[in-house]
Short mmCIF file of C-alpha atoms and ligand atoms in Angstrom, two decimals:
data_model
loop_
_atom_site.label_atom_id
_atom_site.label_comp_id
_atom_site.label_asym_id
_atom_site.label_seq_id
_atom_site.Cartn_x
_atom_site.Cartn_y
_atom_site.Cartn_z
CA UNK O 1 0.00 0.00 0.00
CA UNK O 2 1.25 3.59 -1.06
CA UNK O 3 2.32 5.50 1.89
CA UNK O 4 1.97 9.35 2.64
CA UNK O 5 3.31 11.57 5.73
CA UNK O 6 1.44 14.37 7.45
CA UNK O 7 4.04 17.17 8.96
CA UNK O 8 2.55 18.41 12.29
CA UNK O 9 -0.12 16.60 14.01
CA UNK O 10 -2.46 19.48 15.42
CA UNK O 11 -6.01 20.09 14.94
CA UNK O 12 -5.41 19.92 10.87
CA UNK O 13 -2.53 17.30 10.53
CA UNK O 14 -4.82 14.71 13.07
CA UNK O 15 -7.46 15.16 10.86
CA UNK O 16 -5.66 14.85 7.78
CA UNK O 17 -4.04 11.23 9.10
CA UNK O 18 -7.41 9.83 9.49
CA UNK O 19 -8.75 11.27 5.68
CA UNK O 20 -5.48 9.25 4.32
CA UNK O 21 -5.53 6.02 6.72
CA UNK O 22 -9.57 5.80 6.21
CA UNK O 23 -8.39 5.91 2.16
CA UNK O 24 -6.21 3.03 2.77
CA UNK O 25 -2.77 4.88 2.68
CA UNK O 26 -0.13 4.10 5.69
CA UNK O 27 0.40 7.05 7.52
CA UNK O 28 3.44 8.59 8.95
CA UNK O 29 2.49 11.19 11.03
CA UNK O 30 5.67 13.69 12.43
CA UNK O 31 5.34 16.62 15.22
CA UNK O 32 7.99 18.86 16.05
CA UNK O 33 6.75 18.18 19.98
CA UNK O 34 8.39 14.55 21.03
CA UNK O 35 5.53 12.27 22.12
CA UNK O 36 2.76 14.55 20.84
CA UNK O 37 1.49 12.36 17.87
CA UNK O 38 1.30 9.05 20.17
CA UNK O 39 0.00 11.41 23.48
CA UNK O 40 -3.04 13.39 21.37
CA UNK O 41 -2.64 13.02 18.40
CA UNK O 42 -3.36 9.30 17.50
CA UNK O 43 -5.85 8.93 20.36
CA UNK O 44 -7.92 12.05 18.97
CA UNK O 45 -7.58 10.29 15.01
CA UNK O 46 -9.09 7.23 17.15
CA UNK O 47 -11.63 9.09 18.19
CA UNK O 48 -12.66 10.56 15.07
CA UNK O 49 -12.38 7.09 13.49
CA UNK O 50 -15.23 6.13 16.13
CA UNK O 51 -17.67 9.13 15.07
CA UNK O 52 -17.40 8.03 11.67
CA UNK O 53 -17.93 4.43 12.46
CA UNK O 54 -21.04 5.34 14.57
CA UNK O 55 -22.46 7.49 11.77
CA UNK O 56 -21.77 4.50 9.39
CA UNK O 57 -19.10 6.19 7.25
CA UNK O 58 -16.48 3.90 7.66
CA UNK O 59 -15.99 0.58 5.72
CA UNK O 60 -13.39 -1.08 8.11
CA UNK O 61 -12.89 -1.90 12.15
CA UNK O 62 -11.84 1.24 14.16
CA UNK O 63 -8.39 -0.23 14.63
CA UNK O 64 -7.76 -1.39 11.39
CA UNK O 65 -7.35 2.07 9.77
CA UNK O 66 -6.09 3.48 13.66
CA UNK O 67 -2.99 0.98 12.67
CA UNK O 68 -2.35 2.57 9.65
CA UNK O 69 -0.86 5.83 11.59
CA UNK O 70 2.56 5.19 12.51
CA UNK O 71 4.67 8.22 14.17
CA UNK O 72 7.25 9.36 12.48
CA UNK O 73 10.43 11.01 15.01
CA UNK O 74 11.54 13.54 11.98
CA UNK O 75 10.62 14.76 9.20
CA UNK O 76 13.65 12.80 7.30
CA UNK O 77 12.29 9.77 8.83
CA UNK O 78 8.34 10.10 7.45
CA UNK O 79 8.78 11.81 4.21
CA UNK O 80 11.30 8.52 3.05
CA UNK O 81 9.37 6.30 0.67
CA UNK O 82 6.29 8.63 0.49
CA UNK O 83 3.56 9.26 -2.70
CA UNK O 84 2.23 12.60 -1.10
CA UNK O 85 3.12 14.59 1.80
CA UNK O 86 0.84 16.92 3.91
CA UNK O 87 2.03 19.80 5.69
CA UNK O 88 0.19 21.38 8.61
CA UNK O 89 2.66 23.45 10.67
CA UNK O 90 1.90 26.62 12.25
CA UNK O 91 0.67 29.41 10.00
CA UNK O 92 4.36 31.39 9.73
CA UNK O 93 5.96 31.48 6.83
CA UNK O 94 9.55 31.01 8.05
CA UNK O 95 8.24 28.18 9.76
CA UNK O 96 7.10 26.84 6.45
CA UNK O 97 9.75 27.51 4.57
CA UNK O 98 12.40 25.53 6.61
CA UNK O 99 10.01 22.99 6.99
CA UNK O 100 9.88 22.45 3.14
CA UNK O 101 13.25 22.74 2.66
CA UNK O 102 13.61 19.99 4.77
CA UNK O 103 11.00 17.50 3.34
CA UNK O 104 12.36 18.32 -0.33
CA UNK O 105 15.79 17.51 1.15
CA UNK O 106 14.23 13.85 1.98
CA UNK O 107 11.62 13.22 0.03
CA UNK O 108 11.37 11.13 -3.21
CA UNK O 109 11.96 13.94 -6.93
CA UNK O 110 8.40 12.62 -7.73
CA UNK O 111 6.23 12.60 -4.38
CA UNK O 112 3.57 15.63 -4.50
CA UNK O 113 4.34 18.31 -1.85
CA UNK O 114 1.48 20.06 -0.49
CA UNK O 115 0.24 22.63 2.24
CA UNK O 116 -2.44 23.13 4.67
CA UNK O 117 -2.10 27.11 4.77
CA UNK O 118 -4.81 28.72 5.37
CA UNK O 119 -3.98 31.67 3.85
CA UNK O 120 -0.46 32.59 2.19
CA UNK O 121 0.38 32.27 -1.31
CA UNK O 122 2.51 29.19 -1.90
CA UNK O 123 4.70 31.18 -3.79
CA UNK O 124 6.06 32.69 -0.71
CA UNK O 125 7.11 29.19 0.44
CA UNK O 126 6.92 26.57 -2.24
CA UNK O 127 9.68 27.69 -4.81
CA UNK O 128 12.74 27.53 -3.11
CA UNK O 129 13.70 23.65 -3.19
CA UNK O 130 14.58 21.16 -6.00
CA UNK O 131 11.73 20.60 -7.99
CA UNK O 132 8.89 23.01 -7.03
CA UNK O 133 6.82 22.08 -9.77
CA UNK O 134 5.91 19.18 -7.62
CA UNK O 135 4.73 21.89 -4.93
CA UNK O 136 1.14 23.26 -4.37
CA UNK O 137 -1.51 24.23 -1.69
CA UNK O 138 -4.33 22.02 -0.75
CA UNK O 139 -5.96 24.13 2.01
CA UNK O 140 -8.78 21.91 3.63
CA UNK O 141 -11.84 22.85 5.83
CA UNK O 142 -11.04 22.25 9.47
CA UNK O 143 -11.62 19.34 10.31
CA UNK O 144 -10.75 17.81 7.13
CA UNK O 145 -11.64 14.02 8.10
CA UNK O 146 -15.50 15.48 8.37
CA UNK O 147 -15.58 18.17 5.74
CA UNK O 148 -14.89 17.30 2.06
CA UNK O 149 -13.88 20.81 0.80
CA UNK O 150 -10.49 21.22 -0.40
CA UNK O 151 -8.73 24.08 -2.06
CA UNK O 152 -5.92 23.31 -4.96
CA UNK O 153 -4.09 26.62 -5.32
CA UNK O 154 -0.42 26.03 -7.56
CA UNK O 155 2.55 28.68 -7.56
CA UNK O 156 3.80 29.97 -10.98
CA UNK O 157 6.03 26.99 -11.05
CA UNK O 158 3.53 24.03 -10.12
CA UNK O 159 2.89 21.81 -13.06
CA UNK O 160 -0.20 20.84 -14.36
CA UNK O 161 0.38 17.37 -14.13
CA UNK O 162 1.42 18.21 -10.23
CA UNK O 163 -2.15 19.67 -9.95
CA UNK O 164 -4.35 17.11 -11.84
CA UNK O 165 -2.58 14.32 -10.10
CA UNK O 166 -3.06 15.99 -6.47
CA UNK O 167 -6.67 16.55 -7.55
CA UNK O 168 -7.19 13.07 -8.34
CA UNK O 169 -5.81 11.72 -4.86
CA UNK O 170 -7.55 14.00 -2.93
CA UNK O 171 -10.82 13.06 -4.62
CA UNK O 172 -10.43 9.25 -4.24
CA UNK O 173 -9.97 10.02 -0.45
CA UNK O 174 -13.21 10.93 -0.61
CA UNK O 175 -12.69 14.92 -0.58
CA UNK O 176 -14.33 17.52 -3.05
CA UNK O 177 -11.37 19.77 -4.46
CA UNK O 178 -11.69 23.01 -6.17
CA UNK O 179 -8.52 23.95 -8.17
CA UNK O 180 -7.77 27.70 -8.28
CA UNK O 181 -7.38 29.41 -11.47
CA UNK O 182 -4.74 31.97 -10.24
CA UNK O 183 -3.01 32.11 -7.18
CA UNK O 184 -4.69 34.92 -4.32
CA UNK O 185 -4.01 34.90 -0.91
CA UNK O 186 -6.83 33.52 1.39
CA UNK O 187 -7.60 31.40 -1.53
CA UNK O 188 -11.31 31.33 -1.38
CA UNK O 189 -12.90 30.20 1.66
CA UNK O 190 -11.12 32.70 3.82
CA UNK O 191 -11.94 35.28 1.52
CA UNK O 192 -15.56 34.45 1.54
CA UNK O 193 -15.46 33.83 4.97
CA UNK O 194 -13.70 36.57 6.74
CA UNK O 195 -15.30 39.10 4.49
CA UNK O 196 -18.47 38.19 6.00
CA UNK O 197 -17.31 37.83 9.84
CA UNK O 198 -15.41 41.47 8.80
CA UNK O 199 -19.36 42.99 8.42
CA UNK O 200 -20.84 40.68 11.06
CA UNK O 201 -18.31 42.72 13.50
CA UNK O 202 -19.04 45.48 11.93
CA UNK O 203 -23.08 45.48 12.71
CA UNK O 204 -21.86 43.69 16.69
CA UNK O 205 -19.44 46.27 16.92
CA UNK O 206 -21.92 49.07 16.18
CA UNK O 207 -24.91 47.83 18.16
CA UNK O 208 -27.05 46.58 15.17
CA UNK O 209 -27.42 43.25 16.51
CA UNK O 210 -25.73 40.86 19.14
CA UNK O 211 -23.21 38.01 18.30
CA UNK O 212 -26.05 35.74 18.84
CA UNK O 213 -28.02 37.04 16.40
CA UNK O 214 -25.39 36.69 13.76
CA UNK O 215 -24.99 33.27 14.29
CA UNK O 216 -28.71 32.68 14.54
CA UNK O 217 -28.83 34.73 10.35
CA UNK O 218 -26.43 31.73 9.72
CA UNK O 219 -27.72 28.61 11.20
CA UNK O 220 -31.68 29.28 10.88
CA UNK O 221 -31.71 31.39 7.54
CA UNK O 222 -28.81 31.67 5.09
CA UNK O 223 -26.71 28.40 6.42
CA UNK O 224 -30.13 26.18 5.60
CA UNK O 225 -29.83 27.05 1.77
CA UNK O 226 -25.89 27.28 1.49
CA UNK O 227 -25.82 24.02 2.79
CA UNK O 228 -26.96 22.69 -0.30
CA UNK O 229 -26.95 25.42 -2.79
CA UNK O 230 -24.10 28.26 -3.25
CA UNK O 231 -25.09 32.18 -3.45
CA UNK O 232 -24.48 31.81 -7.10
CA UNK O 233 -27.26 29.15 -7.28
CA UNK O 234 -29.72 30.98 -4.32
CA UNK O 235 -29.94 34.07 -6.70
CA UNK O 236 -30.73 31.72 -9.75
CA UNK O 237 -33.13 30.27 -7.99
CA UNK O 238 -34.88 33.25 -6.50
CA UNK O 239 -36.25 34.66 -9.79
CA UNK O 240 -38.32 32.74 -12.15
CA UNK O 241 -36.13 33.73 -15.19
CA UNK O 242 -32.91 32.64 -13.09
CA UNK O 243 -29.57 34.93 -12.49
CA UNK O 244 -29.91 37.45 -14.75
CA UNK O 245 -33.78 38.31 -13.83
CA UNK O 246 -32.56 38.31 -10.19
CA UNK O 247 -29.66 40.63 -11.32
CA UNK O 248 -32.10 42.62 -13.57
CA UNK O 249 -34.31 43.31 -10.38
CA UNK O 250 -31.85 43.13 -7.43
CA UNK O 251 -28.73 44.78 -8.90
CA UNK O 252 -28.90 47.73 -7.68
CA UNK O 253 -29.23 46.80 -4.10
CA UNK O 254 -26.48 44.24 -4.33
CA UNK O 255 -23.80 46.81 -5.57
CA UNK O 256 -25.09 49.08 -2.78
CA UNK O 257 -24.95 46.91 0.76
CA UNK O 258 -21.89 45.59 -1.47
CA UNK O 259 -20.49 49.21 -1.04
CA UNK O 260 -21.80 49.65 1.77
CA UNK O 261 -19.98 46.35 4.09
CA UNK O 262 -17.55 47.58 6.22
CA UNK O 263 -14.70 44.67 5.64
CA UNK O 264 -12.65 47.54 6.32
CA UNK O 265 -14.27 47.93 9.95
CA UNK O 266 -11.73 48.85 12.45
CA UNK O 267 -12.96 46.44 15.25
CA UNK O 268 -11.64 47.53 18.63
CA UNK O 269 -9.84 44.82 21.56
CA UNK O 270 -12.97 46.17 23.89
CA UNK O 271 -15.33 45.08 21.34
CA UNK O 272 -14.06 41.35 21.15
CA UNK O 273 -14.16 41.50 24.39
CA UNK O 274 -17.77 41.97 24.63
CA UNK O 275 -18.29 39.24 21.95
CA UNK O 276 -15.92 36.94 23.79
CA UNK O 277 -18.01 37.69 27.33
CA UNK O 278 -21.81 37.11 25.57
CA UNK O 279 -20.17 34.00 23.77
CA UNK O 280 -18.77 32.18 26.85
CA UNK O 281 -22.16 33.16 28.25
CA UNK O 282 -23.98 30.82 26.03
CA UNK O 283 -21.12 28.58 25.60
CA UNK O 284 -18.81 28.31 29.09
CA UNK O 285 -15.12 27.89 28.01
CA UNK O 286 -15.21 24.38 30.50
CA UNK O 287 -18.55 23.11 27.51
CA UNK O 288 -16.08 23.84 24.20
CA UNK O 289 -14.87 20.51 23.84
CA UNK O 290 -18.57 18.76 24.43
CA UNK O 291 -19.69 21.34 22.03
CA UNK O 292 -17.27 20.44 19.43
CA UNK O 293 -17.92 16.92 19.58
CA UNK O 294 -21.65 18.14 19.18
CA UNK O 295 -20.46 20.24 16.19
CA UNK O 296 -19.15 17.47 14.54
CA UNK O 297 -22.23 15.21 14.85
CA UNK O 298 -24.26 18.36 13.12
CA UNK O 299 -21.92 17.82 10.43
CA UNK O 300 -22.30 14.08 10.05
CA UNK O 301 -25.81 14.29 10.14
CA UNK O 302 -26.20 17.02 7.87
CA UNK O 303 -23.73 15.26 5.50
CA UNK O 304 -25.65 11.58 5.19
CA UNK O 305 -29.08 13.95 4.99
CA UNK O 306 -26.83 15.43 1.58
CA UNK O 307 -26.02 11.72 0.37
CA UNK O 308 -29.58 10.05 0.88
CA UNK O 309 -30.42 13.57 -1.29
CA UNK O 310 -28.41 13.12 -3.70
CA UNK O 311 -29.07 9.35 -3.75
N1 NAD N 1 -7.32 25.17 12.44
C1 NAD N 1 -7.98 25.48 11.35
O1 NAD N 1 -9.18 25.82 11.39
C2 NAD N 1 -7.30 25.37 10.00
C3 NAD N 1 -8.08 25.14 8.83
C4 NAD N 1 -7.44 25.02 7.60
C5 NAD N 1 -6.05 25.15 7.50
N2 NAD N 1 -5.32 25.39 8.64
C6 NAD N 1 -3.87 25.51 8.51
O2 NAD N 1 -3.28 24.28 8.89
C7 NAD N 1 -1.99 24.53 9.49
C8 NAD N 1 -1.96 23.94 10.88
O3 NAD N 1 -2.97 24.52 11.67
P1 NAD N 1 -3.47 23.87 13.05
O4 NAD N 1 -4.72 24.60 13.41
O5 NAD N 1 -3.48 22.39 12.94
O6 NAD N 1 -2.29 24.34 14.03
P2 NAD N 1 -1.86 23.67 15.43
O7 NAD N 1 -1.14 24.72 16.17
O8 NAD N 1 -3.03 22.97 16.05
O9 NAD N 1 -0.82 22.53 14.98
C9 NAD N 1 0.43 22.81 14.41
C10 NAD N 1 1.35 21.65 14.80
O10 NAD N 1 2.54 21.76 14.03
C11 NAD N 1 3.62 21.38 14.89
N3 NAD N 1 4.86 21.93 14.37
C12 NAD N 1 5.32 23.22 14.45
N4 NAD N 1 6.52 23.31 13.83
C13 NAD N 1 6.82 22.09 13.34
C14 NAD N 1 7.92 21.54 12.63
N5 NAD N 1 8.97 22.30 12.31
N6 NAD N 1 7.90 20.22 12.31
C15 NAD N 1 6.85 19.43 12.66
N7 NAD N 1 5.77 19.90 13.34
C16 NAD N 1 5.76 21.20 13.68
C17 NAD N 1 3.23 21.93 16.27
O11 NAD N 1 3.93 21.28 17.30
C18 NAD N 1 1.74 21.65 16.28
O12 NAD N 1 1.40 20.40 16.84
C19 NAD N 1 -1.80 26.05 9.45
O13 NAD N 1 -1.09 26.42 8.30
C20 NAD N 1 -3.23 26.56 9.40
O14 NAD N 1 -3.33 27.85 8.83
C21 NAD N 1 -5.91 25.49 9.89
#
């Protein structure tokens, strides 16, 4: 069986391990912290593994993919032998680029390279080793071993073939890739995403509405269409003669709250503060990890109602 290494083992590279063991791959999972991967990490894969098997989306016994995860004590040591390798370090470029200089150093000419950044261009940190054509970002949805969404973003020097053959392991691991057409920073899930927390601060942050009432927009109004159907899609289906009817009636409204959102908001420390205090309110800081686990059942649930849709 092909093998593949995930560098770092936090919240991301955990997750990662499990999308690549539950695909059959042998896993060798490295952490800068000695001990962390067989301490938290592995145990927390293992626990994963279980939620899946519960909700019936796993195909094997718990410990028959958990086996598949083998710490790795460097990065010389897991990249050896390896098809595709995973980075998830910390979001600092430095950081990233040693860390690639490193697995290029050790790695086979032809294994894919790719990274978990949430938001830098991979041409800050992807071009500086032998063979960067081999080098690319595939920025997943945290946690990745729940949420299919990937993001394929190349550098100027990632080759096509790099790309196409990244985008066909990541979908026969079960994940749904998008593959950039040019490179942007944030990519587009982070841009999506932060410019709308950007506004949602902005209307918190000047007494519109509270925190909870932002999330509440999200999970009981526009979250129950986006879960199945995109903005593109909503506006398509919102007029009877589709995108260009809604355009032809809407426009002018959409370029003016579109002028109008303050991504630009200058949120002040006092004002996450408040947020921060009415959150842990409704959700005590001791109830996070019970709420997570809670979070990811949503997800699971949500995602089977998606496949018996689909059929
Ligand atoms: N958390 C998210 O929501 C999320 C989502 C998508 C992408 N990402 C990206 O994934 C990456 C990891 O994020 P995270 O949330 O898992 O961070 P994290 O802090 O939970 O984990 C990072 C891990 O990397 C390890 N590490 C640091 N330097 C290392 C090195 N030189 N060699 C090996 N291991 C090293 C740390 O010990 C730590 O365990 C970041 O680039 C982040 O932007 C995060």
């Amino acid at each position: 069986m092909s093998r593949v290494a995930c560098i770092g083992a936090g919240t991301v590279g955990r997750a990662w391990a499990v999308v690549f063991a539950r695909a059959g791959y042998d896993v060798a999972l490295n952490d800068a912290i000695a001990g962390e991967v067989e301490r938290t990490a592995i145990p927390g894969a293992r626990r994963t593994l279980e939620l899946l098997a519960e909700n019936g989306l796993l195909s094997e016994d718990v410990e028959t993919v958990v086996a598949r995860i083998r710490p790795a004590g460097s990065i010389a040591e897991a990249v050896t032998d390896v098809v595709f390798v995973q980075e998830s370090v910390r979001e600092d470029v430095a950081v990233k680029r040693e860390v690639f200089s490193e697995i290029a150093a050790h790695a086979p000419a032809d294994t894919i390279l790719a990274s978990s950044t949430s938001a830098i261009p991979g041409s800050d940190f992807l071009t500086h080793f032998a063979h960067p054509e081999r080098a690319l970002v595939v920025h997943p949805v945290n946690p990745p071993s729940l949420i299919p969404l990937v993001e394929l973003c190349g550098t100027g020097t990632t080759s096509p073939e790099t790309i196409a053959a990244a985008r066909q392991l990541m979908t026969e691991a079960g994940m749904r890739p998008i593959v950039l057409k040019k490179e942007i920073d944030g990519f587009i899930l982070n841009r999506l995403q932060f410019t709308l927390v950007a506004e949602a601060l902005h209307l918190v942050g000047e007494g519109y509405c509270t925190p909870e009432d932002i999330d509440a927009v999200l999970t009981y109004g526009l979250a129950l269409r986006w879960a199945s159907i995109g903005p593109f899609e909503v506006a398509h289906l919102n007029a009877p003669d589709g995108l260009q009817g809604f355009v032809n009636r809407l426009g002018p409204m959409m370029r003016q709250l579109g002028a109008a959102a303050r991504t630009d908001y200058d949120w002040t420390e006092e004002q996450i503060a408040s947020a921060h205090a009415q959150l842990a309110e409704r959700i005590p800081l001791d109830t996070i990890a019970d709420r997570q686990a809670w979070r990811d059942q949503q997800i699971l649930a949500l995602r089977q109602l998606k496949q018996q849709a689909l059929g």
